Short mmCIF file of C-alpha atoms and ligand atoms in Angstrom, two decimals:
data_model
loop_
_atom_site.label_atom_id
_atom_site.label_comp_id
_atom_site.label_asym_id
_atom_site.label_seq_id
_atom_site.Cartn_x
_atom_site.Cartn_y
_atom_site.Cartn_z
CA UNK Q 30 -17.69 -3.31 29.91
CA UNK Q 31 -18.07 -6.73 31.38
CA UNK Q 32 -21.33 -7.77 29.50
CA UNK Q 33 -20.28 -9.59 25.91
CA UNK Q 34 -21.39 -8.36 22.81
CA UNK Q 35 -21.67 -10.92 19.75
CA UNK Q 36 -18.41 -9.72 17.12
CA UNK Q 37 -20.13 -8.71 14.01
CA UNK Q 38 -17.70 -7.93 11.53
CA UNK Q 39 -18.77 -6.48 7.95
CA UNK Q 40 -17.20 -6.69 4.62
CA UNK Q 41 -15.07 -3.84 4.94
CA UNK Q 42 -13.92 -2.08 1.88
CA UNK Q 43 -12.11 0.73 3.11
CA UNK Q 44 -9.48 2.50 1.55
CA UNK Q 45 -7.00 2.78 4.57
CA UNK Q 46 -6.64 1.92 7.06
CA UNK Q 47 -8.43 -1.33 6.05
CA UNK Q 48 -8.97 -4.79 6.87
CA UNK Q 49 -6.74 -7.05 8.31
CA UNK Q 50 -6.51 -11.03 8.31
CA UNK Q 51 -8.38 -12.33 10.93
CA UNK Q 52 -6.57 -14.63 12.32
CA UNK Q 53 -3.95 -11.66 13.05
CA UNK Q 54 -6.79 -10.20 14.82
CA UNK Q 55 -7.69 -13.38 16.50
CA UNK Q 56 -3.51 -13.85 17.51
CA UNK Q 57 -3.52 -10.25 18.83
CA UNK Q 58 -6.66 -10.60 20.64
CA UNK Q 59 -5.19 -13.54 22.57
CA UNK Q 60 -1.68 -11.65 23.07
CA UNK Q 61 -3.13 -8.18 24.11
CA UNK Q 62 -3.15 -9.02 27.56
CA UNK Q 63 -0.10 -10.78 28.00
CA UNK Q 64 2.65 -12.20 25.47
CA UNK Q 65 3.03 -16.14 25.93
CA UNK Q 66 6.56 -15.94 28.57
CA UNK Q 67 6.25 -12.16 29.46
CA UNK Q 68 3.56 -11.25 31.63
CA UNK Q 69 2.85 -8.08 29.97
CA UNK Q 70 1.32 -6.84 26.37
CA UNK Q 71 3.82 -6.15 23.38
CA UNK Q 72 2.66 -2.55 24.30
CA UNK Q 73 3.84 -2.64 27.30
CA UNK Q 74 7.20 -3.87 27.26
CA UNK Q 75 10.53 -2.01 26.54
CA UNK Q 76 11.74 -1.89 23.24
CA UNK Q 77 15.00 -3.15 23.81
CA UNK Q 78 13.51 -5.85 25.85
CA UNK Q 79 14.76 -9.65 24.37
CA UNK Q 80 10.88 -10.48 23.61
CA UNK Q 81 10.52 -7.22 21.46
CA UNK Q 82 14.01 -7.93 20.08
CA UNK Q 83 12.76 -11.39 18.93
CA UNK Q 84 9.79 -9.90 17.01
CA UNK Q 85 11.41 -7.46 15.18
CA UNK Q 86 13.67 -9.62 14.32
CA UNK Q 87 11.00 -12.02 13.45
CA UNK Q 88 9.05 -9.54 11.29
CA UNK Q 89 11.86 -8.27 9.01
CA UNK Q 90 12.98 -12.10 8.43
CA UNK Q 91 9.84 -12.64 7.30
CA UNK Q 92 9.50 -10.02 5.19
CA UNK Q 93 12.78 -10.30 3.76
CA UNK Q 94 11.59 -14.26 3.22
CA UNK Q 95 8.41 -13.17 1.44
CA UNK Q 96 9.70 -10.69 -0.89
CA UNK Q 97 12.95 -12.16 -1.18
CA UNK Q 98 15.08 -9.47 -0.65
CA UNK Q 99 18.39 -9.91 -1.82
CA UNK Q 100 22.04 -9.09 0.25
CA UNK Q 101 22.73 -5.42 0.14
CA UNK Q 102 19.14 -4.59 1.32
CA UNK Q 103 17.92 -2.99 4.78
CA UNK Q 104 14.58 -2.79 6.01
CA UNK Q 105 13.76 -0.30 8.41
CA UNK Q 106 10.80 0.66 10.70
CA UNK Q 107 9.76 4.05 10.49
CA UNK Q 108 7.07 6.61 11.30
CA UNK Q 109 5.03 9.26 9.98
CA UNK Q 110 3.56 7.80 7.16
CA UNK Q 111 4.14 7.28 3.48
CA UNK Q 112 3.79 11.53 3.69
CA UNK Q 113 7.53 11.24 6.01
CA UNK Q 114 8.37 9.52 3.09
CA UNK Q 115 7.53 11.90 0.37
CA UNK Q 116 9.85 14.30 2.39
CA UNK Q 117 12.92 12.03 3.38
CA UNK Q 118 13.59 10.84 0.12
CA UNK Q 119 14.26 14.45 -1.50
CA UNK Q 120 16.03 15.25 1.79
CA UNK Q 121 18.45 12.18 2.00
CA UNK Q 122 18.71 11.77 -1.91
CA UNK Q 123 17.51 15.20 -3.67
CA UNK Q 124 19.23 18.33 -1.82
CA UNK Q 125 22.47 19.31 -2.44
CA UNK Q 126 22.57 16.68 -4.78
CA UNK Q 127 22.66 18.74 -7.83
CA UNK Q 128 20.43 16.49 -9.86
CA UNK Q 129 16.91 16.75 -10.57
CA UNK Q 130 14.49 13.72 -9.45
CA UNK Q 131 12.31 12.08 -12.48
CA UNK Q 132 8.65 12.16 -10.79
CA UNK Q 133 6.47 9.78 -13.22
CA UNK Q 134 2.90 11.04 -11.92
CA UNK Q 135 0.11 8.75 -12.19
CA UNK Q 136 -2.30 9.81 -9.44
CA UNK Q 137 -2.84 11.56 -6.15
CA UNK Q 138 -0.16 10.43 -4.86
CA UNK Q 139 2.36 10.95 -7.04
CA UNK Q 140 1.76 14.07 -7.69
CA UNK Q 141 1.53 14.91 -3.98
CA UNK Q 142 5.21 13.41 -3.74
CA UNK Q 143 6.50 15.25 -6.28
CA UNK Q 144 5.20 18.51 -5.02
CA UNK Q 145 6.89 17.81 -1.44
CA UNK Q 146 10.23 17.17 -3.47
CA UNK Q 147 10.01 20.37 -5.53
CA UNK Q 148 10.22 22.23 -1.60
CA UNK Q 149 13.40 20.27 -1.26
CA UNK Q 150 15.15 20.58 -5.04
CA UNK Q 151 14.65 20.18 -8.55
CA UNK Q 152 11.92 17.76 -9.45
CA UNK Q 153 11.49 17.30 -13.55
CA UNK Q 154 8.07 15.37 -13.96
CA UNK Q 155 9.19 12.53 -16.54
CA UNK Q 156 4.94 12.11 -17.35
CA UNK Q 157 1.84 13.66 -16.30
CA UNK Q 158 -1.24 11.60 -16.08
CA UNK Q 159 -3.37 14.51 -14.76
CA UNK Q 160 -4.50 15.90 -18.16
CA UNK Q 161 -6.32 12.44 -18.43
CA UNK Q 162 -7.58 12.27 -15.17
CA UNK Q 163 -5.30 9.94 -14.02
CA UNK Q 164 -6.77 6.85 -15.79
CA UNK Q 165 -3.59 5.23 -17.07
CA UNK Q 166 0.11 4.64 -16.77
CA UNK Q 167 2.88 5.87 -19.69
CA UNK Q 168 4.27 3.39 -22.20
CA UNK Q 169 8.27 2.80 -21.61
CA UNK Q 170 8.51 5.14 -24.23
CA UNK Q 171 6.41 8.19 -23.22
CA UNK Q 172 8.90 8.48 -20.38
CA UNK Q 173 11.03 11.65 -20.35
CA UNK Q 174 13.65 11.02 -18.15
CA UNK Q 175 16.74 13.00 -17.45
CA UNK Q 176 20.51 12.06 -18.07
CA UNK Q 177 21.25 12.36 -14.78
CA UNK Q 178 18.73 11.88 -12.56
CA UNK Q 179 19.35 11.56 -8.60
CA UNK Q 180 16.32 8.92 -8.76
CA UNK Q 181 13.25 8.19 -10.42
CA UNK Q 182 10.03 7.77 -8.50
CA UNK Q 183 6.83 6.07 -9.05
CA UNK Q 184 3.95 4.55 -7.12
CA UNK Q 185 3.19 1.05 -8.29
CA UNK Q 186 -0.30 1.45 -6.91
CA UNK Q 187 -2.52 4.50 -7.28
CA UNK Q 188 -4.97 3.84 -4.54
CA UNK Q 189 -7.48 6.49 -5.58
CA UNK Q 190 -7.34 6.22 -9.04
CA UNK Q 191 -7.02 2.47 -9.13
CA UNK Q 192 -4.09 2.51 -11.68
CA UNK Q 193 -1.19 -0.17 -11.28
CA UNK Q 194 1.85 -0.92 -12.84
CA UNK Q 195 1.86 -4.28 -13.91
CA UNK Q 196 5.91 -4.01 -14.50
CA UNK Q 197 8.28 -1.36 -13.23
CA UNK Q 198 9.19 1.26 -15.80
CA UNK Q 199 12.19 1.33 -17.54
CA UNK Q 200 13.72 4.02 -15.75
CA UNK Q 201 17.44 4.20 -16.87
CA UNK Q 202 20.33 4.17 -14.84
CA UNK Q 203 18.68 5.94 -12.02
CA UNK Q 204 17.82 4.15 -8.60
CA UNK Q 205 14.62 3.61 -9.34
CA UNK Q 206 12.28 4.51 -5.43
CA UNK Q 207 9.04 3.47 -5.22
CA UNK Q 208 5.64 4.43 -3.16
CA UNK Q 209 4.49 1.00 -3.13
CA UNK Q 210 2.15 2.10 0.18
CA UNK Q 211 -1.52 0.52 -1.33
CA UNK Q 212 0.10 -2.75 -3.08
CA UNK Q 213 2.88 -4.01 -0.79
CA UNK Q 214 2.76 -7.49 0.33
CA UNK Q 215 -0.19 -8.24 -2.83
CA UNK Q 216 2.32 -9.50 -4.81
CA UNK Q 217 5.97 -10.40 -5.67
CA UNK Q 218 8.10 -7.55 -6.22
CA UNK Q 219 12.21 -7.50 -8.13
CA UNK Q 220 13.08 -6.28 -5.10
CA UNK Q 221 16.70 -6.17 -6.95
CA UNK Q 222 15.30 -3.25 -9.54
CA UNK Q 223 14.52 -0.90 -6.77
CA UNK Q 224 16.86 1.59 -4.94
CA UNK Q 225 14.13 1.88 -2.52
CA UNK Q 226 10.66 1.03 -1.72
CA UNK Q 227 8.24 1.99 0.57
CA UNK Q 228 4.59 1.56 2.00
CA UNK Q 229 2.56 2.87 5.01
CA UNK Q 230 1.39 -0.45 6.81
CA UNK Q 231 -2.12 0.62 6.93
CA UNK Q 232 -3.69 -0.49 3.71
CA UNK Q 233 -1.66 -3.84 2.56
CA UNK Q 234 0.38 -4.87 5.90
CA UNK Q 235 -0.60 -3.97 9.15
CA UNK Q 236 -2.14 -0.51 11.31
CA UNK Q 237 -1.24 2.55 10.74
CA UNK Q 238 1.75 4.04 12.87
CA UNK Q 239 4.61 2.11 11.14
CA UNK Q 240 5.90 2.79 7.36
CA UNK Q 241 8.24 -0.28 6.03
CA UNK Q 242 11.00 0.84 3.87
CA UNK Q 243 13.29 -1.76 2.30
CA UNK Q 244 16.66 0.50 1.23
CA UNK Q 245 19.78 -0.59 -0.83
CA UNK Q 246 22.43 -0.20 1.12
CA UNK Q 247 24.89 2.10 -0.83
CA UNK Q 248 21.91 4.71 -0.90
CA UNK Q 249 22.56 4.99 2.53
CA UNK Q 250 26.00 6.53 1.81
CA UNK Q 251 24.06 9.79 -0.04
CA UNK Q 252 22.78 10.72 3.05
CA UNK Q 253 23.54 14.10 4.32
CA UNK Q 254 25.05 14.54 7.72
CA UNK Q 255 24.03 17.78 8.57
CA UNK Q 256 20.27 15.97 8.21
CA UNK Q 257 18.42 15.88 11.40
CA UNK Q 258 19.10 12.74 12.85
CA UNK Q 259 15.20 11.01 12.59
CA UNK Q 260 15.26 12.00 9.11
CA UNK Q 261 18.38 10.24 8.09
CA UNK Q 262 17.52 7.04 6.22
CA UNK Q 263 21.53 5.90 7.98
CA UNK Q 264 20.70 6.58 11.49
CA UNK Q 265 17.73 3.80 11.09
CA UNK Q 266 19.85 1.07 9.98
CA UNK Q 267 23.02 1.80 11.91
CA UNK Q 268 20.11 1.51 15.16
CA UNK Q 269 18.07 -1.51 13.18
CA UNK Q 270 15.51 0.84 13.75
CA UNK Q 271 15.79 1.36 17.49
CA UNK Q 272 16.98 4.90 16.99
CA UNK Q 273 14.33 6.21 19.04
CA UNK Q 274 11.17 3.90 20.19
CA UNK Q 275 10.16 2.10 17.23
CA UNK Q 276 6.28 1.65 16.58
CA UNK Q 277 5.75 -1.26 18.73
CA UNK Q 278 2.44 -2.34 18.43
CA UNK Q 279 2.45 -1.89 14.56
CA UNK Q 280 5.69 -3.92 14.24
CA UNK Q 281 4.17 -6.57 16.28
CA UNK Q 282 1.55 -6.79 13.31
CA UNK Q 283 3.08 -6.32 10.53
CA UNK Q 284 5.01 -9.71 11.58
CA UNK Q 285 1.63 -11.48 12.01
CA UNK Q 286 0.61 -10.62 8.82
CA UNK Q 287 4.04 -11.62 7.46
CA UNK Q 288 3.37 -14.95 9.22
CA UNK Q 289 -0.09 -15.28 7.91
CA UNK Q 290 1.05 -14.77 3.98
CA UNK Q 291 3.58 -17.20 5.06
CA UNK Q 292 1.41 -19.82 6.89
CA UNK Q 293 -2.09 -19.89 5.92
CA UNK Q 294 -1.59 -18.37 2.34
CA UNK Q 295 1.71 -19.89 0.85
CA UNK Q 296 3.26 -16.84 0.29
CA UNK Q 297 2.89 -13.46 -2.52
CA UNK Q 298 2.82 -15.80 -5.82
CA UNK Q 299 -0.53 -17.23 -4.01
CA UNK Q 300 -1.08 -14.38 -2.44
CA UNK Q 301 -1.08 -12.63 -5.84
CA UNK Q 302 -3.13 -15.39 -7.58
CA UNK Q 303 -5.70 -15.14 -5.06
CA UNK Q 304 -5.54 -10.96 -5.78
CA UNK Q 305 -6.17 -11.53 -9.33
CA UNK Q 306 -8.90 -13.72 -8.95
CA UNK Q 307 -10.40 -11.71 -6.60
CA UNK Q 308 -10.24 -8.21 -8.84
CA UNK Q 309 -11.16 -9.75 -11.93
CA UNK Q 310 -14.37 -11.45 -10.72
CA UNK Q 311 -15.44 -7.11 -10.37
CA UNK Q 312 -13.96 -6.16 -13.63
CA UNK Q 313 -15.69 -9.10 -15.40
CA UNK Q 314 -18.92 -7.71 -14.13
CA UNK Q 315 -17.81 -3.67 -15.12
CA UNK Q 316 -17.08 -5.09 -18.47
CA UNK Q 317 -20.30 -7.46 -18.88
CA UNK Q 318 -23.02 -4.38 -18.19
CA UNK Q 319 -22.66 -2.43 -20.85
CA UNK Q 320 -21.78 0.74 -20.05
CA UNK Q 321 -24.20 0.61 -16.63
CA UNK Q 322 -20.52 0.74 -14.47
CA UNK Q 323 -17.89 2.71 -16.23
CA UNK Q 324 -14.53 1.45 -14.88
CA UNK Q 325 -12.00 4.42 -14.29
CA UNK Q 326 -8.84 3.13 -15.21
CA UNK Q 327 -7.88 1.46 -18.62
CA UNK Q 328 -8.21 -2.01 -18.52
CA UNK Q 329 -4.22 -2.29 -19.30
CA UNK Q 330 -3.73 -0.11 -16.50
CA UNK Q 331 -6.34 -1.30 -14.12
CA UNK Q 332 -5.60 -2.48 -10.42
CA UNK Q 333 -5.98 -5.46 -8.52
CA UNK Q 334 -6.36 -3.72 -5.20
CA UNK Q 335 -8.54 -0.44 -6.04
CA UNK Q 336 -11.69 -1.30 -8.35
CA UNK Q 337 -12.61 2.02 -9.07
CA UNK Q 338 -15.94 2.81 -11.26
CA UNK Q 339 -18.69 5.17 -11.71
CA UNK Q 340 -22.36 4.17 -12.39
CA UNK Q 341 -24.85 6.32 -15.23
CA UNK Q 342 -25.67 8.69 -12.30
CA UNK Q 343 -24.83 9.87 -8.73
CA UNK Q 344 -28.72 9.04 -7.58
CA UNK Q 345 -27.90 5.44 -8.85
CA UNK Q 346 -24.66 5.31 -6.76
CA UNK Q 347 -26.07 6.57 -3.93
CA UNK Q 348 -28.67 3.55 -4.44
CA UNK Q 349 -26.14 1.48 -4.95
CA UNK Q 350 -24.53 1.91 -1.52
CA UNK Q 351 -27.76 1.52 0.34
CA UNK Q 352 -27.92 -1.75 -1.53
CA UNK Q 353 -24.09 -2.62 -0.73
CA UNK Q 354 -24.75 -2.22 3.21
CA UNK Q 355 -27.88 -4.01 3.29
CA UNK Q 356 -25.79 -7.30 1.76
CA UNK Q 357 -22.86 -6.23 4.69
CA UNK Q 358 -20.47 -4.41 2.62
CA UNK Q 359 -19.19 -1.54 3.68
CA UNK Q 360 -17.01 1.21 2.89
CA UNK Q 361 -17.64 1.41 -1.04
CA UNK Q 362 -17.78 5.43 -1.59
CA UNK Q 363 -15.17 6.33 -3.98
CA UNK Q 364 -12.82 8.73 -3.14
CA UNK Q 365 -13.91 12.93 -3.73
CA UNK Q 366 -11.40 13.65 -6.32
CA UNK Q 367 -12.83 10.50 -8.70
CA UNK Q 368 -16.06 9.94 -7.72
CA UNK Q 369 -18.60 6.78 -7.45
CA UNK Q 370 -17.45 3.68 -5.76
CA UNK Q 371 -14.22 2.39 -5.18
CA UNK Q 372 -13.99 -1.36 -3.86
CA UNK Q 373 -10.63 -1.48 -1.72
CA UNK Q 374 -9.86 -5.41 -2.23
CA UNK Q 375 -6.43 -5.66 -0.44
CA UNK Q 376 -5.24 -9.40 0.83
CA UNK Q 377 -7.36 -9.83 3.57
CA UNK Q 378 -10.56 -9.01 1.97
CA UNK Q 379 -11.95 -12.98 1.73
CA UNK Q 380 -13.24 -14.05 -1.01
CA UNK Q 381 -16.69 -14.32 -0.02
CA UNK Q 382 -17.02 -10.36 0.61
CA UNK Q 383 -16.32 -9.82 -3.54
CA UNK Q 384 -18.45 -12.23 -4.38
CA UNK Q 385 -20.92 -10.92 -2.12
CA UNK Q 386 -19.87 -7.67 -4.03
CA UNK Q 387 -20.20 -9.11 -7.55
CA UNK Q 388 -23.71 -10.45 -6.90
CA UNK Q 389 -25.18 -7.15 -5.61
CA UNK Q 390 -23.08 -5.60 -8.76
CA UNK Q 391 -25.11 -7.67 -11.46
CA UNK Q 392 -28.69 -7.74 -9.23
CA UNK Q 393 -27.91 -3.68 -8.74
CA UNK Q 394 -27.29 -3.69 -12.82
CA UNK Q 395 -30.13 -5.48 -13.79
CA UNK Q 396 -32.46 -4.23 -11.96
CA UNK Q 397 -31.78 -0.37 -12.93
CA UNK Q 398 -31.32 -0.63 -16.52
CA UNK Q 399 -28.72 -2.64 -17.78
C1 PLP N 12 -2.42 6.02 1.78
C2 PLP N 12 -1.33 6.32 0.85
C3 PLP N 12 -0.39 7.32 1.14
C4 PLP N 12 -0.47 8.19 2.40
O1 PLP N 12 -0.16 7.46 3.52
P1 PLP N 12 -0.02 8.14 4.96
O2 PLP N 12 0.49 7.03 5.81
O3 PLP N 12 -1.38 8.64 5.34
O4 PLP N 12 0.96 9.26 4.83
C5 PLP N 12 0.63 7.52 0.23
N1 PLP N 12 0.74 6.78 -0.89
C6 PLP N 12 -0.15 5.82 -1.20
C7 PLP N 12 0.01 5.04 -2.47
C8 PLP N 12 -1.20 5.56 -0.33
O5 PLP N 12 -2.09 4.60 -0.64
#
């Protein structure tokens, strides 16, 4: 273990969990040992210690700062994943309620959420995108929503399908609670339109272990009591999320990432200029070949983070990941359900690793036809 091995990172294009900033590497790297003033890692300390205090605090300042999240908002540190999440919301805002839930379904995820609320209650599904494979969003007014709905869901970001909503729907009177799990932290959000939104850390904000859920505070009266107690969205806040031992390690992250977007990127409108830079130096070259890479999603529809497309056959896109890796990019196999490649191009993918990307794209193209 002693003997040093030189670091040699790749372009990693992974899905999730995926890349994080460097520097928050870097930070955590010199912290793991021992935090400046306390002797010990952030892993090791107690939870309701004053230095873990401080950067929990520190994290949800900073978040609240970077999305500015407006008074009457809570954000909370949970586990289990964006799938807790598919759960909790039916349970704390669905059953008993005696109001269906408008499920817009736009992708894999979606739909996986709205099967997890049909256990729960009664789920209408205000648009299905499956008959089309998933490859766009609905218009305002394809939406079919209910009088009375106890919420309307969405995820802004399909991260299989690579489908993103460029605006939030119009979705009536309804809180409006959103799976925003594969886009959070890319770019600004109306924070202020949302009853709720959510995102596992592990694709946009930090490892996986920790979910982020920013809640409107009079949601939190619909709760249940007769709930179990972890699964109550009030327990959280009434305990800032020190209900029970609170992801740690992940929290610890998430605020160096926060502090990062802050610091070294100038915060989501930069962040999100950067993003759309970024995606449409790939789309450019989907659009320039032809017909040699079919994008998946519409073009109106497409997303910044997921560049999902398909090349004339699977022999080519086998080639074409041999070719990827040999220029250091890893991690490009789409996903099973959709096929060829998807290019995962969340904040901390640098710059250089899509144009590194692009290049082999057009050398790939040219070479093999187009
Ligand atoms: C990855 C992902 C999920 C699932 O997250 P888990 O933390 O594995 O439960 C849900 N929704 C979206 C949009 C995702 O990208």
């Amino acid at each position: 273990m002693s003997q040093q091995t030189p670091i040699e990172r790749v372009y990693n294009f992974s899905a999730g969990p995926a890349v994080l900033p460097f520097p928050v590497l870097e930070q955590a790297q010199r912290d793991l040992l021992a935090l400046p003033g306390c002797g010990a890692s952030v892993m090791e300390i107690s939870h309701r210690s004053k230095p873990f205090v401080a950067i929990l605090e520190d994290a949800k300042q900073r978040l609240s700062a970077l999305l500015n999240i407006p008074k009457g908002y809570q954000i909370l540190f949970l586990q289990g994943g964006a799938r807790l999440q598919f759960a909790m919301i039916p349970m704390n805002f669905l059953q008993g309620s005696g109001k269906p839930a408008d499920m817009i379904v736009t992708g894999s995820w979606s739909e996986k959420a709205a099967d997890e609320a049909k256990k729960l209650g009664t789920t209408h599904i205000a648009w299905d995108g499956k008959p089309s494979n998933y490859n766009h969003l609905p218009a305002n007014t394809e939406l079919q929503l209910s009088d009375d709905a106890a919420y309307t869901y969405l995820a802004s970001n399909e991260t299989i399908q690579g489908v993103q909503f460029q605006t939030e729907p119009a979705a009536g009177d309804a809180p409006l609670v959103c799976d925003a799990s594969s886009d959070f932290l890319s770019r600004p959000i109306p924070i202020h339109k949302y009853g709720l939104v959510y995102a596992c850390a592990q694709k946009n904000a930090g490892p996986a272990g920790v979910t982020i859920v920013v809640i409107r505070e009079d949601l939190l009266e619909r709760s249940p009591d007769s709930l179990p107690s972890y699964l109550n969205y009030r327990t959280h806040a009434k305990h800032n999320s020190m209900f029970n031992t609170p992801p740690t390690f992940g929290v610890y992250i998430v605020g160096l990432v926060a502090r990062w977007l802050q610091e070294e990127i100038g915060g989501l409108d930069a962040m999100d200029a950067l993003n759309r830079t970024k995606a449409a130096m790939l789309y450019e070259v989907i659009d320039g070949t032809q017909g040699f890479y079919r994008g998946h999603a519409r073009p109106d529809c497409r997303s910044q983070m997921n560049v999902t497309f398909r090349l004339p056959t699977p022999q080519l896109e086998q080639a074409f990941l041999a070719e990827a890796e040999k220029a250091g990019l890893f991690n490009l196999k789409g996903h099973r359900s959709v096929g060829g490649i998807r290019a995962s191009i969340y904040n901390a993918m640098p710059l250089e690793g899509v144009e590194t990307l692009r290049d082999v794209m057009r050398q790939f193209a040219s070479q093999n036809g187009s």
